[in-house]
Amino acid sequence: MKNETIKDWTPEVFVENSIKTLREQLQNDKVILAISGGVDSSVTAYLLQKAIGNNMIGIFVNHGLLRKNEFKSVLANYKETGLNVIGIDASSLFYQKLKGVNDPEQKRKIIGNTFIEVFDQEAHKIKDVKWLAQGTIYPDVIESVSAKGVVKSHHNVGGLPDYMKLKLVEPLRLLYKDEVRLVGKLLGISPSLLNRHPFPGPGLGIRILGEITEEKVRILQEVDAIFIDKLKETSWYEKTWQAAAILLPIKTVGITNGERTYENSVVLRAVSSTDAMTADWVRFPYELLAEISNEIIYKVQGVNRVVYDISSKPPATIEWE
């Protein structure tokens, strides 16, 4: 483990000790898990299931900022694997609260606070819930509380409001992403889920620069789907740590079918990394970038310009907000 406070780390020892610790800590208490479809929360779910069975209750909230068709497909996948998961579609509530908001930190806080509100409402529907589990990992903690101040706030870092009256459990808090995947592999989680690219808790909300609207979400979902599907078709998805599309608050002049257009610009971002602390931009073949760009421009209504981000981390972060 890269965190030097823990020596001789192996996934086998971690899983064995975590299951034992969780059983002792949680006993017969019910635990609500903030589950998102991503690697971190999914590994947390399987680990908790090993420890406490159906006393783990996963809550998968659709904040309206997921990828195209992701809410239905991920929820179905969880249920097929036998996880005790409840799906909540709260997208209209999130859109309402985000209306007119432009500041990225404010958007993150609104999404995080609303997320907690939805959980609190759901917790009151289930008897004897005492714990909230979260898929927080070490880079989340580092970026949220750094030596020089906050880099960016994470909706799953920083504890819970007093009114929620739930205790917090974060079994992956000291792990990096590559270590989380090793734990997931040992737990028998499918490679298709474990190898999914990281996806931020606030979802497309921090990939839409400026105010969030349903139309902007629609546009970005279509762009993102083309980008990710094309990477999977060409085997570049497995070679890439994280890929994302970003919708800019910029419109530019273009020409489509011989007519002048004034439409949105999008950025494609893809990086290679091992732990998300540092990252370098992926050198896709020009032909692949051209194919992706053309497909986006001619298939996604409302977009007429595509650019590619060639910034490394540091100084740039992986996400734009």
Coordinates of C-alpha atoms in Angstrom, one line a residue:
M1 CA 0.0 0.0 0.0
K2 CA 1.4 3.4 -0.9
N3 CA 0.2 5.0 2.3
E4 CA 3.3 4.3 4.4
T5 CA 1.3 4.4 7.7
I6 CA 0.3 0.8 6.9
K7 CA 3.1 -1.7 6.1
D8 CA 3.0 -5.1 4.4
W9 CA -0.4 -4.5 2.8
T10 CA -1.9 -7.2 0.6
P11 CA -5.5 -7.5 -0.7
E12 CA -5.8 -10.9 1.0
V13 CA -4.9 -9.5 4.4
F14 CA -7.0 -6.4 3.9
V15 CA -10.1 -8.3 3.0
E16 CA -9.7 -10.8 5.9
N17 CA -9.1 -8.0 8.4
S18 CA -11.8 -5.7 7.0
I19 CA -14.5 -8.4 7.2
K20 CA -13.6 -9.2 10.7
T21 CA -13.4 -5.6 11.8
L22 CA -16.7 -4.7 10.1
R23 CA -18.5 -7.6 11.7
E24 CA -17.3 -6.5 15.1
Q25 CA -18.0 -2.9 14.5
L26 CA -21.4 -3.2 12.9
Q27 CA -22.6 -6.4 14.5
N28 CA -26.3 -6.7 13.6
D29 CA -26.9 -3.1 12.8
K30 CA -28.3 -2.0 9.4
V31 CA -26.0 0.0 7.1
I32 CA -27.1 2.2 4.3
L33 CA -24.5 2.5 1.5
A34 CA -24.1 5.4 -0.9
I35 CA -23.7 3.3 -4.0
S36 CA -23.1 4.9 -7.4
G37 CA -22.2 2.2 -9.9
G38 CA -18.5 3.1 -9.7
V39 CA -15.6 0.9 -8.6
D40 CA -15.2 2.4 -5.1
S41 CA -18.8 2.1 -3.9
S42 CA -19.3 -1.2 -5.6
V43 CA -16.3 -2.8 -3.9
T44 CA -17.5 -1.3 -0.6
A45 CA -20.9 -2.9 -1.2
Y46 CA -19.5 -6.4 -1.9
L47 CA -17.1 -6.1 1.1
L48 CA -20.0 -5.1 3.4
Q49 CA -22.2 -7.9 2.0
K50 CA -19.4 -10.4 2.9
A51 CA -19.3 -9.0 6.4
I52 CA -23.0 -8.4 7.3
G53 CA -25.1 -9.9 4.5
N54 CA -28.5 -8.2 3.7
N55 CA -28.0 -5.8 6.6
M56 CA -26.2 -3.8 4.0
I57 CA -28.8 -1.7 2.1
G58 CA -27.4 0.0 -1.0
I59 CA -29.1 3.2 -2.1
F60 CA -28.5 4.2 -5.7
V61 CA -29.6 7.7 -6.3
N62 CA -30.2 9.1 -9.8
H63 CA -29.3 12.7 -9.5
G64 CA -29.9 13.2 -13.2
L65 CA -26.2 13.6 -13.9
L66 CA -25.3 10.1 -14.7
R67 CA -24.2 8.8 -18.1
K68 CA -26.7 7.9 -20.8
N69 CA -29.0 5.1 -19.6
E70 CA -26.7 4.4 -16.6
F71 CA -29.3 4.4 -13.9
K72 CA -31.4 1.6 -15.3
S73 CA -28.5 -0.5 -16.5
V74 CA -26.4 -0.3 -13.3
L75 CA -29.4 -0.9 -11.1
A76 CA -30.3 -4.0 -13.1
N77 CA -26.8 -5.3 -12.8
Y78 CA -26.7 -4.9 -9.1
K79 CA -29.9 -6.8 -8.6
E80 CA -28.7 -9.6 -10.9
T81 CA -25.7 -10.1 -8.6
G82 CA -27.9 -10.3 -5.5
L83 CA -26.9 -7.1 -3.9
N84 CA -29.6 -5.5 -1.6
V85 CA -30.0 -2.2 -3.6
I86 CA -32.8 0.3 -3.8
G87 CA -33.0 2.8 -6.7
I88 CA -34.2 6.3 -6.2
D89 CA -34.8 8.7 -9.1
A90 CA -34.4 12.2 -7.6
S91 CA -33.2 13.9 -10.8
S92 CA -36.0 16.5 -10.8
L93 CA -35.0 17.6 -7.3
F94 CA -31.4 18.0 -8.2
Y95 CA -32.2 20.0 -11.4
Q96 CA -34.4 22.3 -9.3
K97 CA -31.7 23.0 -6.7
L98 CA -29.0 23.5 -9.3
K99 CA -31.0 26.0 -11.4
G100 CA -29.0 29.2 -12.0
V101 CA -25.9 28.0 -10.2
N102 CA -22.6 28.5 -12.0
D103 CA -19.8 28.2 -9.3
P104 CA -18.2 24.7 -9.4
E105 CA -17.7 24.5 -5.6
Q106 CA -21.3 25.6 -5.0
K107 CA -22.5 23.0 -7.5
R108 CA -20.5 20.3 -5.7
K109 CA -22.0 21.3 -2.3
I110 CA -25.5 21.5 -3.6
I111 CA -25.2 18.0 -5.1
G112 CA -23.5 16.6 -2.0
N113 CA -26.1 18.2 0.4
T114 CA -29.0 17.1 -1.7
F115 CA -27.6 13.6 -1.9
I116 CA -27.5 13.5 1.9
E117 CA -31.1 14.8 2.1
V118 CA -32.3 12.0 -0.1
F119 CA -30.4 9.5 2.0
D120 CA -31.9 10.9 5.2
Q121 CA -35.4 10.6 3.8
E122 CA -34.7 7.0 2.7
A123 CA -33.2 6.2 6.1
H124 CA -36.4 7.1 7.8
K125 CA -38.3 4.6 5.7
I126 CA -36.1 1.7 7.0
K127 CA -36.1 0.7 10.6
D128 CA -33.0 0.5 12.8
V129 CA -30.5 2.1 10.4
K130 CA -27.5 3.2 12.4
W131 CA -24.7 3.5 9.8
L132 CA -23.9 5.2 6.5
A133 CA -21.2 3.5 4.4
Q134 CA -19.3 5.4 1.7
G135 CA -16.8 4.5 -0.9
T136 CA -14.3 7.2 0.1
I137 CA -10.7 6.4 -1.0
Y138 CA -7.4 8.0 -0.1
P139 CA -7.1 10.5 -3.0
D140 CA -10.5 11.9 -2.1
V141 CA -9.2 12.6 1.4
I142 CA -5.9 14.1 0.2
E143 CA -7.6 16.4 -2.3
S144 CA -10.2 17.5 0.2
V145 CA -7.8 18.2 3.0
S146 CA -4.4 19.2 1.7
A147 CA -1.5 20.9 3.4
K148 CA -2.3 24.1 1.5
G149 CA -6.0 23.9 1.8
V150 CA -8.8 22.3 -0.1
V151 CA -8.1 21.4 -3.7
K152 CA -11.8 20.6 -4.3
S153 CA -14.5 19.3 -2.1
H154 CA -15.8 15.7 -2.4
H155 CA -19.4 15.0 -1.6
N156 CA -18.4 11.8 0.2
V157 CA -15.7 13.3 2.4
G158 CA -16.0 15.3 5.6
G159 CA -18.6 13.5 7.7
L160 CA -22.3 13.9 8.1
P161 CA -24.6 16.6 9.4
D162 CA -25.8 16.1 13.0
Y163 CA -29.4 15.9 12.1
M164 CA -28.8 12.7 10.1
K165 CA -28.0 10.8 13.3
L166 CA -26.0 8.1 11.4
K167 CA -22.5 6.9 12.1
L168 CA -20.0 6.8 9.2
V169 CA -18.1 3.8 8.0
E170 CA -15.5 4.0 5.2
P171 CA -13.7 0.7 4.8
L172 CA -11.6 1.8 1.7
R173 CA -10.6 5.2 3.1
L174 CA -6.8 4.4 3.1
L175 CA -6.7 2.7 -0.3
Y176 CA -5.7 4.0 -3.7
K177 CA -7.8 3.1 -6.8
D178 CA -5.4 0.3 -8.0
E179 CA -5.6 -1.2 -4.5
V180 CA -9.4 -1.0 -4.5
R181 CA -9.4 -3.0 -7.8
L182 CA -7.2 -5.7 -6.3
V183 CA -9.6 -6.0 -3.4
G184 CA -12.5 -6.2 -5.8
K185 CA -10.8 -8.9 -7.9
L186 CA -10.3 -11.0 -4.7
L187 CA -14.0 -10.6 -3.9
G188 CA -14.9 -12.0 -7.2
I189 CA -16.4 -8.8 -8.8
S190 CA -16.6 -9.0 -12.6
P191 CA -13.7 -7.4 -14.6
S192 CA -16.3 -5.3 -16.5
L193 CA -17.2 -3.5 -13.3
L194 CA -13.7 -3.3 -11.8
N195 CA -12.2 -1.9 -15.0
R196 CA -14.7 0.9 -15.3
H197 CA -13.2 4.3 -15.5
P198 CA -13.5 6.5 -12.4
F199 CA -16.6 8.7 -12.5
P200 CA -17.1 11.6 -10.1
G201 CA -19.8 11.6 -7.4
P202 CA -21.3 14.8 -8.8
G203 CA -21.3 13.1 -12.2
L204 CA -21.8 15.3 -15.3
G205 CA -22.6 18.2 -13.0
I206 CA -18.9 19.0 -12.9
R207 CA -18.4 18.3 -16.6
I208 CA -20.9 20.9 -17.6
L209 CA -19.1 24.2 -17.0
G210 CA -21.6 26.9 -15.8
E211 CA -25.3 26.4 -15.1
I212 CA -26.7 22.9 -15.4
T213 CA -29.9 22.3 -17.5
E214 CA -31.6 19.2 -18.7
E215 CA -30.8 20.1 -22.3
K216 CA -27.1 20.4 -21.5
V217 CA -27.2 17.1 -19.7
R218 CA -28.8 15.5 -22.8
I219 CA -26.1 16.9 -25.1
L220 CA -23.2 15.8 -22.8
Q221 CA -24.7 12.3 -22.3
E222 CA -24.8 11.8 -26.1
V223 CA -21.2 13.1 -26.6
D224 CA -19.9 11.0 -23.7
A225 CA -21.6 7.9 -25.0
I226 CA -20.0 8.2 -28.5
F227 CA -16.6 8.9 -26.9
I228 CA -16.7 6.0 -24.5
D229 CA -18.2 3.5 -26.9
K230 CA -15.6 4.3 -29.6
L231 CA -12.8 3.8 -27.1
K232 CA -14.3 0.4 -26.2
E233 CA -14.6 -0.6 -29.8
T234 CA -11.0 0.2 -30.5
S235 CA -9.6 -1.3 -27.3
W236 CA -8.4 2.1 -26.1
Y237 CA -10.7 2.0 -23.1
E238 CA -8.6 -0.6 -21.3
K239 CA -5.4 1.4 -22.0
T240 CA -6.9 4.6 -20.5
W241 CA -7.3 5.4 -16.8
Q242 CA -10.1 7.8 -17.3
A243 CA -11.9 9.4 -20.2
A244 CA -14.5 12.2 -20.1
A245 CA -16.3 14.7 -22.2
I246 CA -16.8 18.3 -20.9
L247 CA -19.4 20.8 -22.2
L248 CA -18.0 24.3 -22.4
P249 CA -20.1 27.5 -21.8
I250 CA -18.9 28.6 -25.2
K251 CA -20.7 28.7 -28.5
T252 CA -18.8 29.0 -31.8
V253 CA -19.6 29.5 -35.5
G254 CA -19.6 26.5 -37.7
I255 CA -21.0 25.2 -41.0
T256 CA -23.4 22.2 -41.2
N257 CA -24.9 21.1 -44.6
G258 CA -23.8 24.4 -46.1
E259 CA -25.5 26.5 -43.4
R260 CA -24.0 28.7 -40.7
T261 CA -24.4 27.3 -37.1
Y262 CA -23.7 28.8 -33.7
E263 CA -23.6 25.9 -31.3
N264 CA -21.8 24.3 -28.4
S265 CA -18.1 23.3 -28.0
V266 CA -17.1 20.2 -26.1
V267 CA -13.7 19.0 -24.8
L268 CA -12.5 15.4 -24.8
R269 CA -10.2 14.4 -21.9
A270 CA -8.4 11.1 -21.5
V271 CA -5.5 10.4 -19.1
S272 CA -3.3 7.5 -18.0
S273 CA -2.5 7.0 -14.3
T274 CA -2.1 4.4 -11.6
D275 CA -3.4 6.2 -8.5
A276 CA -5.0 9.5 -9.8
M277 CA -2.4 11.6 -7.9
T278 CA -0.6 12.2 -11.1
A279 CA -1.8 11.7 -14.7
D280 CA -0.7 12.2 -18.3
W281 CA -2.8 12.8 -21.3
V282 CA -3.3 9.8 -23.6
R283 CA -1.8 10.0 -27.1
F284 CA -4.7 8.7 -29.2
P285 CA -4.0 8.2 -32.9
Y286 CA -5.0 11.2 -35.0
E287 CA -7.3 9.0 -37.1
L288 CA -9.2 7.9 -34.0
L289 CA -9.6 11.5 -32.7
A290 CA -10.9 12.5 -36.1
E291 CA -13.4 9.7 -36.2
I292 CA -14.7 10.5 -32.8
S293 CA -14.9 14.2 -33.5
N294 CA -16.8 13.7 -36.8
E295 CA -19.3 11.3 -35.2
I296 CA -20.0 13.7 -32.3
I297 CA -20.5 16.7 -34.6
Y298 CA -22.7 15.0 -37.1
K299 CA -24.8 12.9 -34.6
V300 CA -25.2 15.2 -31.6
Q301 CA -27.6 18.1 -32.2
G302 CA -26.2 21.2 -30.6
V303 CA -22.5 20.6 -31.0
N304 CA -20.3 21.9 -33.8
R305 CA -16.8 21.9 -32.3
V306 CA -14.7 19.3 -30.5
V307 CA -11.2 19.9 -28.9
Y308 CA -8.8 17.6 -27.1
D309 CA -7.2 18.4 -23.7
I310 CA -3.4 17.8 -23.6
S311 CA -2.8 18.9 -20.0
S312 CA -1.1 16.7 -17.4
K313 CA -1.8 16.4 -13.7
P314 CA -0.2 18.4 -12.1
P315 CA -0.7 21.3 -12.8
A316 CA -4.1 20.5 -14.3
T317 CA -6.6 18.2 -12.4
I318 CA -8.2 15.3 -14.2
E319 CA -11.6 16.9 -14.0
W320 CA -12.2 20.4 -15.2
E321 CA -14.2 21.4 -12.1

